[in-house]
Amino acid sequence: MKHSITRLLPALAIALVILSPAIAQKKAEEETPQPIVETWQQFMNLPKAQRQEYSQKLVKAQNLFSQKRLFDTLEKIDELDKIFPDHPSALNLRGACYVEIRSFKKANKIFEKILTISPDNTNVQFNLAEVDFVTKNWTSAYDRFTQLIPRLPSRNKGLIRLCEFKLLLCQLKTGRVKEAIALRDQYDAWDDSPYYYYSRAAIFYHEDNKKEAEKMLNNARFVWRNDAALSAWQDTLIEFGYIRSFYGENAENAK
């Protein structure tokens, strides 16, 4: 099954390799240098040829990951670590591989390690919340999504709504039904996201009203007419256990 983590991964890796020198210089002037700045400075101290080799290998690793050649990706990351160990971009890619093979404990350790280097990185914060979600650690997932949502940039509306939907499901699992209903009613059908339909479907499922829930999901498919736009939302309901996987797996009862 695909995970939201793996859809959101590529931007982080490239961004961390080419971290803006201006930003790094500004942070370096602070009394206590940030770990991400120290990492950038150490990376920039490498010979130019090694930095270029690293960037090229990173792109190859990302391409392998996109092709779901996970063990080849891990081998390429080992090569990256020989040039520069524990770069956040390589760590995040390794963590995503572990998520894909459902080695969630290893993935969590990786993502926690990245946060020690880049504590304000919302991509990694999302990854940690998502791992809690797919491993059904509902209380921790609730806490992480609650803390994450206000930190997300307003321009990333799609991710905000998806996180709010996951938070709603965590609320249902942790007995916060009134909060979940209030969150459901926060947006109407004109919100320009699948949230309206999926949040209502989730509440209907929770109330054992499968007919109305499926009607809402059918409405979402009619309005959006794009499986790719709905795949993360559909995967979320599969992970939660409300609907059957496309691959024929029996979904776990979420009740």
PDB file of C-alpha atoms in Angstrom:
ATOM      1  CA  MET A   1       0.000   0.000   0.000  1.00  0.00           C
ATOM      2  CA  LYS A   2       1.185   3.514  -0.755  1.00  0.00           C
ATOM      3  CA  HIS A   3       1.662   5.923   2.119  1.00  0.00           C
ATOM      4  CA  SER A   4       1.335   9.684   2.267  1.00  0.00           C
ATOM      5  CA  ILE A   5       4.922   9.809   3.489  1.00  0.00           C
ATOM      6  CA  THR A   6       6.271   8.519   0.221  1.00  0.00           C
ATOM      7  CA  ARG A   7       4.234  10.994  -1.805  1.00  0.00           C
ATOM      8  CA  LEU A   8       5.652  13.944   0.130  1.00  0.00           C
ATOM      9  CA  LEU A   9       9.267  12.842   0.290  1.00  0.00           C
ATOM     10  CA  PRO A  10      11.216  14.247  -2.724  1.00  0.00           C
ATOM     11  CA  ALA A  11      11.040  17.949  -1.896  1.00  0.00           C
ATOM     12  CA  LEU A  12      12.806  17.512   1.429  1.00  0.00           C
ATOM     13  CA  ALA A  13      15.802  15.663   0.063  1.00  0.00           C
ATOM     14  CA  ILE A  14      16.723  18.162  -2.633  1.00  0.00           C
ATOM     15  CA  ALA A  15      15.948  21.162  -0.438  1.00  0.00           C
ATOM     16  CA  LEU A  16      18.350  20.016   2.249  1.00  0.00           C
ATOM     17  CA  VAL A  17      21.200  19.419  -0.184  1.00  0.00           C
ATOM     18  CA  ILE A  18      20.952  22.906  -1.672  1.00  0.00           C
ATOM     19  CA  LEU A  19      20.062  24.790   1.512  1.00  0.00           C
ATOM     20  CA  SER A  20      20.306  28.499   0.782  1.00  0.00           C
ATOM     21  CA  PRO A  21      23.720  29.917   1.735  1.00  0.00           C
ATOM     22  CA  ALA A  22      22.071  33.200   2.699  1.00  0.00           C
ATOM     23  CA  ILE A  23      19.776  31.503   5.198  1.00  0.00           C
ATOM     24  CA  ALA A  24      22.598  29.396   6.539  1.00  0.00           C
ATOM     25  CA  GLN A  25      24.833  32.443   6.965  1.00  0.00           C
ATOM     26  CA  LYS A  26      22.106  34.325   8.816  1.00  0.00           C
ATOM     27  CA  LYS A  27      21.568  31.440  11.219  1.00  0.00           C
ATOM     28  CA  ALA A  28      25.296  30.928  11.617  1.00  0.00           C
ATOM     29  CA  GLU A  29      25.549  34.438  13.022  1.00  0.00           C
ATOM     30  CA  GLU A  30      23.254  33.538  15.904  1.00  0.00           C
ATOM     31  CA  GLU A  31      24.856  32.832  19.272  1.00  0.00           C
ATOM     32  CA  THR A  32      23.927  29.146  19.144  1.00  0.00           C
ATOM     33  CA  PRO A  33      24.240  27.699  15.618  1.00  0.00           C
ATOM     34  CA  GLN A  34      21.337  25.487  14.593  1.00  0.00           C
ATOM     35  CA  PRO A  35      22.177  21.815  13.893  1.00  0.00           C
ATOM     36  CA  ILE A  36      20.910  22.129  10.310  1.00  0.00           C
ATOM     37  CA  VAL A  37      23.336  25.015   9.746  1.00  0.00           C
ATOM     38  CA  GLU A  38      26.221  23.030  11.191  1.00  0.00           C
ATOM     39  CA  THR A  39      25.314  20.123   8.906  1.00  0.00           C
ATOM     40  CA  TRP A  40      25.194  22.439   5.902  1.00  0.00           C
ATOM     41  CA  GLN A  41      28.554  23.950   6.798  1.00  0.00           C
ATOM     42  CA  GLN A  42      30.133  20.513   7.157  1.00  0.00           C
ATOM     43  CA  PHE A  43      28.678  19.450   3.828  1.00  0.00           C
ATOM     44  CA  MET A  44      29.967  22.597   2.113  1.00  0.00           C
ATOM     45  CA  ASN A  45      33.443  21.881   3.501  1.00  0.00           C
ATOM     46  CA  LEU A  46      33.603  18.806   1.289  1.00  0.00           C
ATOM     47  CA  PRO A  47      35.521  19.195  -1.980  1.00  0.00           C
ATOM     48  CA  LYS A  48      33.297  20.389  -4.795  1.00  0.00           C
ATOM     49  CA  ALA A  49      33.688  17.105  -6.670  1.00  0.00           C
ATOM     50  CA  GLN A  50      32.379  15.161  -3.674  1.00  0.00           C
ATOM     51  CA  ARG A  51      29.407  17.483  -3.259  1.00  0.00           C
ATOM     52  CA  GLN A  52      28.536  17.034  -6.917  1.00  0.00           C
ATOM     53  CA  GLU A  53      28.928  13.269  -6.642  1.00  0.00           C
ATOM     54  CA  TYR A  54      26.657  13.293  -3.596  1.00  0.00           C
ATOM     55  CA  SER A  55      23.940  15.253  -5.394  1.00  0.00           C
ATOM     56  CA  GLN A  56      24.096  12.944  -8.414  1.00  0.00           C
ATOM     57  CA  LYS A  57      23.858   9.818  -6.269  1.00  0.00           C
ATOM     58  CA  LEU A  58      20.983  11.349  -4.314  1.00  0.00           C
ATOM     59  CA  VAL A  59      19.014  11.907  -7.518  1.00  0.00           C
ATOM     60  CA  LYS A  60      19.690   8.304  -8.539  1.00  0.00           C
ATOM     61  CA  ALA A  61      18.525   7.103  -5.122  1.00  0.00           C
ATOM     62  CA  GLN A  62      15.314   9.109  -5.445  1.00  0.00           C
ATOM     63  CA  ASN A  63      14.684   7.684  -8.902  1.00  0.00           C
ATOM     64  CA  LEU A  64      15.169   4.160  -7.575  1.00  0.00           C
ATOM     65  CA  PHE A  65      12.770   4.915  -4.756  1.00  0.00           C
ATOM     66  CA  SER A  66      10.174   6.240  -7.205  1.00  0.00           C
ATOM     67  CA  GLN A  67      10.466   2.936  -9.068  1.00  0.00           C
ATOM     68  CA  LYS A  68       9.857   1.069  -5.779  1.00  0.00           C
ATOM     69  CA  ARG A  69      13.319  -0.508  -6.007  1.00  0.00           C
ATOM     70  CA  LEU A  70      13.663  -0.158  -2.271  1.00  0.00           C
ATOM     71  CA  PHE A  71      16.679  -2.349  -1.589  1.00  0.00           C
ATOM     72  CA  ASP A  72      18.566  -0.763  -4.482  1.00  0.00           C
ATOM     73  CA  THR A  73      17.668   2.593  -2.930  1.00  0.00           C
ATOM     74  CA  LEU A  74      19.067   1.515   0.431  1.00  0.00           C
ATOM     75  CA  GLU A  75      22.300   0.401  -1.243  1.00  0.00           C
ATOM     76  CA  LYS A  76      22.592   3.795  -2.924  1.00  0.00           C
ATOM     77  CA  ILE A  77      22.009   5.517   0.426  1.00  0.00           C
ATOM     78  CA  ASP A  78      24.884   3.466   1.864  1.00  0.00           C
ATOM     79  CA  GLU A  79      27.049   4.947  -0.896  1.00  0.00           C
ATOM     80  CA  LEU A  80      25.847   8.430   0.049  1.00  0.00           C
ATOM     81  CA  ASP A  81      26.760   7.836   3.687  1.00  0.00           C
ATOM     82  CA  LYS A  82      30.319   6.968   2.659  1.00  0.00           C
ATOM     83  CA  ILE A  83      30.617  10.457   1.163  1.00  0.00           C
ATOM     84  CA  PHE A  84      28.772  12.304   3.927  1.00  0.00           C
ATOM     85  CA  PRO A  85      27.122  10.299   6.729  1.00  0.00           C
ATOM     86  CA  ASP A  86      23.699  11.087   8.143  1.00  0.00           C
ATOM     87  CA  HIS A  87      22.732  13.930   5.854  1.00  0.00           C
ATOM     88  CA  PRO A  88      19.036  14.751   6.503  1.00  0.00           C
ATOM     89  CA  SER A  89      18.140  14.135   2.858  1.00  0.00           C
ATOM     90  CA  ALA A  90      19.597  10.627   2.891  1.00  0.00           C
ATOM     91  CA  LEU A  91      18.149   9.917   6.320  1.00  0.00           C
ATOM     92  CA  ASN A  92      14.671  10.916   5.186  1.00  0.00           C
ATOM     93  CA  LEU A  93      14.948   8.732   2.100  1.00  0.00           C
ATOM     94  CA  ARG A  94      16.096   5.798   4.226  1.00  0.00           C
ATOM     95  CA  GLY A  95      13.182   6.366   6.593  1.00  0.00           C
ATOM     96  CA  ALA A  96      10.749   6.378   3.680  1.00  0.00           C
ATOM     97  CA  CYS A  97      12.156   3.038   2.496  1.00  0.00           C
ATOM     98  CA  TYR A  98      11.562   1.580   5.945  1.00  0.00           C
ATOM     99  CA  VAL A  99       7.979   2.851   5.856  1.00  0.00           C
ATOM    100  CA  GLU A 100       7.426   1.180   2.488  1.00  0.00           C
ATOM    101  CA  ILE A 101       8.606  -2.170   3.841  1.00  0.00           C
ATOM    102  CA  ARG A 102       6.577  -1.482   7.007  1.00  0.00           C
ATOM    103  CA  SER A 103       9.585  -1.424   9.286  1.00  0.00           C
ATOM    104  CA  PHE A 104       8.049   1.376  11.295  1.00  0.00           C
ATOM    105  CA  LYS A 105      10.311   1.248  14.347  1.00  0.00           C
ATOM    106  CA  LYS A 106      13.365   1.790  12.161  1.00  0.00           C
ATOM    107  CA  ALA A 107      11.558   4.561  10.275  1.00  0.00           C
ATOM    108  CA  ASN A 108      10.637   6.313  13.517  1.00  0.00           C
ATOM    109  CA  LYS A 109      14.232   6.263  14.743  1.00  0.00           C
ATOM    110  CA  ILE A 110      15.360   7.797  11.463  1.00  0.00           C
ATOM    111  CA  PHE A 111      12.749  10.560  11.523  1.00  0.00           C
ATOM    112  CA  GLU A 112      13.473  11.352  15.174  1.00  0.00           C
ATOM    113  CA  LYS A 113      17.155  11.625  14.285  1.00  0.00           C
ATOM    114  CA  ILE A 114      16.360  14.110  11.514  1.00  0.00           C
ATOM    115  CA  LEU A 115      14.427  16.250  13.995  1.00  0.00           C
ATOM    116  CA  THR A 116      17.556  16.596  16.130  1.00  0.00           C
ATOM    117  CA  ILE A 117      19.190  18.170  13.070  1.00  0.00           C
ATOM    118  CA  SER A 118      16.174  20.052  11.707  1.00  0.00           C
ATOM    119  CA  PRO A 119      13.655  20.369  14.576  1.00  0.00           C
ATOM    120  CA  ASP A 120      11.268  22.686  12.730  1.00  0.00           C
ATOM    121  CA  ASN A 121      10.963  20.495   9.645  1.00  0.00           C
ATOM    122  CA  THR A 122       7.242  19.970   9.107  1.00  0.00           C
ATOM    123  CA  ASN A 123       7.823  17.256   6.491  1.00  0.00           C
ATOM    124  CA  VAL A 124       9.500  15.073   9.092  1.00  0.00           C
ATOM    125  CA  GLN A 125       6.919  15.996  11.730  1.00  0.00           C
ATOM    126  CA  PHE A 126       4.258  14.789   9.298  1.00  0.00           C
ATOM    127  CA  ASN A 127       6.192  11.571   8.707  1.00  0.00           C
ATOM    128  CA  LEU A 128       6.267  10.842  12.439  1.00  0.00           C
ATOM    129  CA  ALA A 129       2.550  11.537  12.780  1.00  0.00           C
ATOM    130  CA  GLU A 130       1.840   9.326   9.782  1.00  0.00           C
ATOM    131  CA  VAL A 131       3.869   6.436  11.207  1.00  0.00           C
ATOM    132  CA  ASP A 132       1.858   6.703  14.429  1.00  0.00           C
ATOM    133  CA  PHE A 133      -1.318   6.697  12.348  1.00  0.00           C
ATOM    134  CA  VAL A 134      -0.530   3.607  10.269  1.00  0.00           C
ATOM    135  CA  THR A 135       0.687   1.739  13.364  1.00  0.00           C
ATOM    136  CA  LYS A 136      -2.572   2.704  15.124  1.00  0.00           C
ATOM    137  CA  ASN A 137      -0.864   4.610  17.915  1.00  0.00           C
ATOM    138  CA  TRP A 138      -3.880   6.880  18.052  1.00  0.00           C
ATOM    139  CA  THR A 139      -3.060   9.008  21.089  1.00  0.00           C
ATOM    140  CA  SER A 140       0.403   9.878  19.830  1.00  0.00           C
ATOM    141  CA  ALA A 141      -0.931  10.481  16.307  1.00  0.00           C
ATOM    142  CA  TYR A 142      -3.604  12.776  17.756  1.00  0.00           C
ATOM    143  CA  ASP A 143      -0.967  14.770  19.634  1.00  0.00           C
ATOM    144  CA  ARG A 144       1.362  15.002  16.640  1.00  0.00           C
ATOM    145  CA  PHE A 145      -1.306  16.105  14.148  1.00  0.00           C
ATOM    146  CA  THR A 146      -2.698  18.611  16.668  1.00  0.00           C
ATOM    147  CA  GLN A 147       0.758  20.178  17.006  1.00  0.00           C
ATOM    148  CA  LEU A 148       1.592  19.933  13.306  1.00  0.00           C
ATOM    149  CA  ILE A 149      -1.460  21.513  11.666  1.00  0.00           C
ATOM    150  CA  PRO A 150      -0.888  25.096  12.951  1.00  0.00           C
ATOM    151  CA  ARG A 151       2.730  24.908  11.756  1.00  0.00           C
ATOM    152  CA  LEU A 152       1.910  24.026   8.156  1.00  0.00           C
ATOM    153  CA  PRO A 153       2.149  26.874   5.627  1.00  0.00           C
ATOM    154  CA  SER A 154      -1.288  28.168   4.625  1.00  0.00           C
ATOM    155  CA  ARG A 155      -0.420  27.777   0.942  1.00  0.00           C
ATOM    156  CA  ASN A 156      -0.310  23.995   1.405  1.00  0.00           C
ATOM    157  CA  LYS A 157      -4.063  23.656   1.766  1.00  0.00           C
ATOM    158  CA  GLY A 158      -4.198  20.094   0.454  1.00  0.00           C
ATOM    159  CA  LEU A 159      -1.832  18.794   3.125  1.00  0.00           C
ATOM    160  CA  ILE A 160      -3.571  20.802   5.849  1.00  0.00           C
ATOM    161  CA  ARG A 161      -6.951  19.297   4.977  1.00  0.00           C
ATOM    162  CA  LEU A 162      -5.507  15.781   4.818  1.00  0.00           C
ATOM    163  CA  CYS A 163      -3.910  16.250   8.240  1.00  0.00           C
ATOM    164  CA  GLU A 164      -7.180  17.590   9.615  1.00  0.00           C
ATOM    165  CA  PHE A 165      -8.938  14.509   8.261  1.00  0.00           C
ATOM    166  CA  LYS A 166      -6.409  12.238   9.938  1.00  0.00           C
ATOM    167  CA  LEU A 167      -6.837  14.233  13.146  1.00  0.00           C
ATOM    168  CA  LEU A 168     -10.614  13.732  12.914  1.00  0.00           C
ATOM    169  CA  LEU A 169     -10.101   9.966  12.666  1.00  0.00           C
ATOM    170  CA  CYS A 170      -7.764  10.059  15.664  1.00  0.00           C
ATOM    171  CA  GLN A 171     -10.432  11.970  17.562  1.00  0.00           C
ATOM    172  CA  LEU A 172     -12.917   9.194  16.840  1.00  0.00           C
ATOM    173  CA  LYS A 173     -10.459   6.575  18.040  1.00  0.00           C
ATOM    174  CA  THR A 174      -9.647   8.442  21.248  1.00  0.00           C
ATOM    175  CA  GLY A 175     -13.257   9.110  22.223  1.00  0.00           C
ATOM    176  CA  ARG A 176     -13.341  12.760  21.145  1.00  0.00           C
ATOM    177  CA  VAL A 177     -16.476  12.344  19.036  1.00  0.00           C
ATOM    178  CA  LYS A 178     -17.839  15.851  19.655  1.00  0.00           C
ATOM    179  CA  GLU A 179     -14.503  17.311  18.558  1.00  0.00           C
ATOM    180  CA  ALA A 180     -14.590  15.145  15.434  1.00  0.00           C
ATOM    181  CA  ILE A 181     -18.086  16.324  14.532  1.00  0.00           C
ATOM    182  CA  ALA A 182     -17.065  19.944  15.079  1.00  0.00           C
ATOM    183  CA  LEU A 183     -14.034  19.433  12.845  1.00  0.00           C
ATOM    184  CA  ARG A 184     -16.240  17.793  10.212  1.00  0.00           C
ATOM    185  CA  ASP A 185     -18.493  20.854  10.157  1.00  0.00           C
ATOM    186  CA  GLN A 186     -15.622  23.306   9.841  1.00  0.00           C
ATOM    187  CA  TYR A 187     -15.748  23.291   6.013  1.00  0.00           C
ATOM    188  CA  ASP A 188     -18.539  23.064   3.459  1.00  0.00           C
ATOM    189  CA  ALA A 189     -18.739  21.505   0.001  1.00  0.00           C
ATOM    190  CA  TRP A 190     -17.193  24.626  -1.571  1.00  0.00           C
ATOM    191  CA  ASP A 191     -13.909  24.122   0.256  1.00  0.00           C
ATOM    192  CA  ASP A 192     -12.234  22.806  -2.923  1.00  0.00           C
ATOM    193  CA  SER A 193     -10.839  19.684  -1.279  1.00  0.00           C
ATOM    194  CA  PRO A 194     -12.130  16.131  -0.734  1.00  0.00           C
ATOM    195  CA  TYR A 195     -12.350  16.901   2.988  1.00  0.00           C
ATOM    196  CA  TYR A 196     -16.089  17.667   2.980  1.00  0.00           C
ATOM    197  CA  TYR A 197     -16.987  14.234   1.609  1.00  0.00           C
ATOM    198  CA  TYR A 198     -14.435  12.109   3.437  1.00  0.00           C
ATOM    199  CA  SER A 199     -14.980  13.714   6.835  1.00  0.00           C
ATOM    200  CA  ARG A 200     -18.711  13.065   6.573  1.00  0.00           C
ATOM    201  CA  ALA A 201     -18.136   9.533   5.344  1.00  0.00           C
ATOM    202  CA  ALA A 202     -15.938   8.878   8.384  1.00  0.00           C
ATOM    203  CA  ILE A 203     -18.623  10.056  10.797  1.00  0.00           C
ATOM    204  CA  PHE A 204     -21.245   7.953   9.012  1.00  0.00           C
ATOM    205  CA  TYR A 205     -18.993   4.894   9.261  1.00  0.00           C
ATOM    206  CA  HIS A 206     -18.489   5.620  12.948  1.00  0.00           C
ATOM    207  CA  GLU A 207     -22.274   5.707  13.362  1.00  0.00           C
ATOM    208  CA  ASP A 208     -22.611   2.369  11.504  1.00  0.00           C
ATOM    209  CA  ASN A 209     -24.371   4.107   8.637  1.00  0.00           C
ATOM    210  CA  LYS A 210     -22.452   2.413   5.846  1.00  0.00           C
ATOM    211  CA  LYS A 211     -24.995   3.325   3.169  1.00  0.00           C
ATOM    212  CA  GLU A 212     -24.659   7.071   3.733  1.00  0.00           C
ATOM    213  CA  ALA A 213     -20.884   6.766   4.087  1.00  0.00           C
ATOM    214  CA  GLU A 214     -20.557   5.062   0.715  1.00  0.00           C
ATOM    215  CA  LYS A 215     -22.881   7.649  -0.808  1.00  0.00           C
ATOM    216  CA  MET A 216     -20.501  10.372   0.366  1.00  0.00           C
ATOM    217  CA  LEU A 217     -17.509   8.563  -1.130  1.00  0.00           C
ATOM    218  CA  ASN A 218     -19.369   8.134  -4.418  1.00  0.00           C
ATOM    219  CA  ASN A 219     -20.129  11.859  -4.389  1.00  0.00           C
ATOM    220  CA  ALA A 220     -16.428  12.564  -3.909  1.00  0.00           C
ATOM    221  CA  ARG A 221     -15.538  10.410  -6.909  1.00  0.00           C
ATOM    222  CA  PHE A 222     -18.227  12.126  -8.982  1.00  0.00           C
ATOM    223  CA  VAL A 223     -17.024  15.620  -8.066  1.00  0.00           C
ATOM    224  CA  TRP A 224     -13.292  15.004  -8.370  1.00  0.00           C
ATOM    225  CA  ARG A 225     -13.220  12.401 -11.169  1.00  0.00           C
ATOM    226  CA  ASN A 226      -9.516  11.930 -10.498  1.00  0.00           C
ATOM    227  CA  ASP A 227      -8.280   8.859  -8.650  1.00  0.00           C
ATOM    228  CA  ALA A 228      -4.890  10.466  -8.026  1.00  0.00           C
ATOM    229  CA  ALA A 229      -6.512  13.403  -6.214  1.00  0.00           C
ATOM    230  CA  LEU A 230      -8.373  11.013  -3.926  1.00  0.00           C
ATOM    231  CA  SER A 231      -5.753   8.316  -3.423  1.00  0.00           C
ATOM    232  CA  ALA A 232      -4.258   9.728  -0.201  1.00  0.00           C
ATOM    233  CA  TRP A 233      -7.751  10.102   1.264  1.00  0.00           C
ATOM    234  CA  GLN A 234      -8.740   6.619   0.176  1.00  0.00           C
ATOM    235  CA  ASP A 235      -5.524   5.151   1.581  1.00  0.00           C
ATOM    236  CA  THR A 236      -6.242   6.883   4.887  1.00  0.00           C
ATOM    237  CA  LEU A 237      -9.629   5.186   5.202  1.00  0.00           C
ATOM    238  CA  ILE A 238      -8.038   1.858   4.286  1.00  0.00           C
ATOM    239  CA  GLU A 239      -5.341   2.258   6.939  1.00  0.00           C
ATOM    240  CA  PHE A 240      -7.981   3.263   9.458  1.00  0.00           C
ATOM    241  CA  GLY A 241     -10.043   0.194   8.621  1.00  0.00           C
ATOM    242  CA  TYR A 242     -13.277   1.681   7.320  1.00  0.00           C
ATOM    243  CA  ILE A 243     -13.000   0.435   3.734  1.00  0.00           C
ATOM    244  CA  ARG A 244     -11.474  -2.486   1.870  1.00  0.00           C
ATOM    245  CA  SER A 245      -8.101  -2.142   0.205  1.00  0.00           C
ATOM    246  CA  PHE A 246      -7.964  -1.904  -3.572  1.00  0.00           C
ATOM    247  CA  TYR A 247      -5.729  -4.973  -3.376  1.00  0.00           C
ATOM    248  CA  GLY A 248      -8.459  -7.137  -1.902  1.00  0.00           C
ATOM    249  CA  GLU A 249      -7.205  -7.158   1.677  1.00  0.00           C
ATOM    250  CA  ASN A 250      -9.806  -7.311   4.404  1.00  0.00           C
ATOM    251  CA  ALA A 251      -9.727  -4.030   6.235  1.00  0.00           C
ATOM    252  CA  GLU A 252      -9.458  -4.247   9.971  1.00  0.00           C
ATOM    253  CA  ASN A 253     -12.633  -3.281  11.773  1.00  0.00           C
ATOM    254  CA  ALA A 254     -12.094   0.255  12.997  1.00  0.00           C
ATOM    255  CA  LYS A 255     -14.758   0.085  15.626  1.00  0.00           C
TER     256      LYS A 255
END
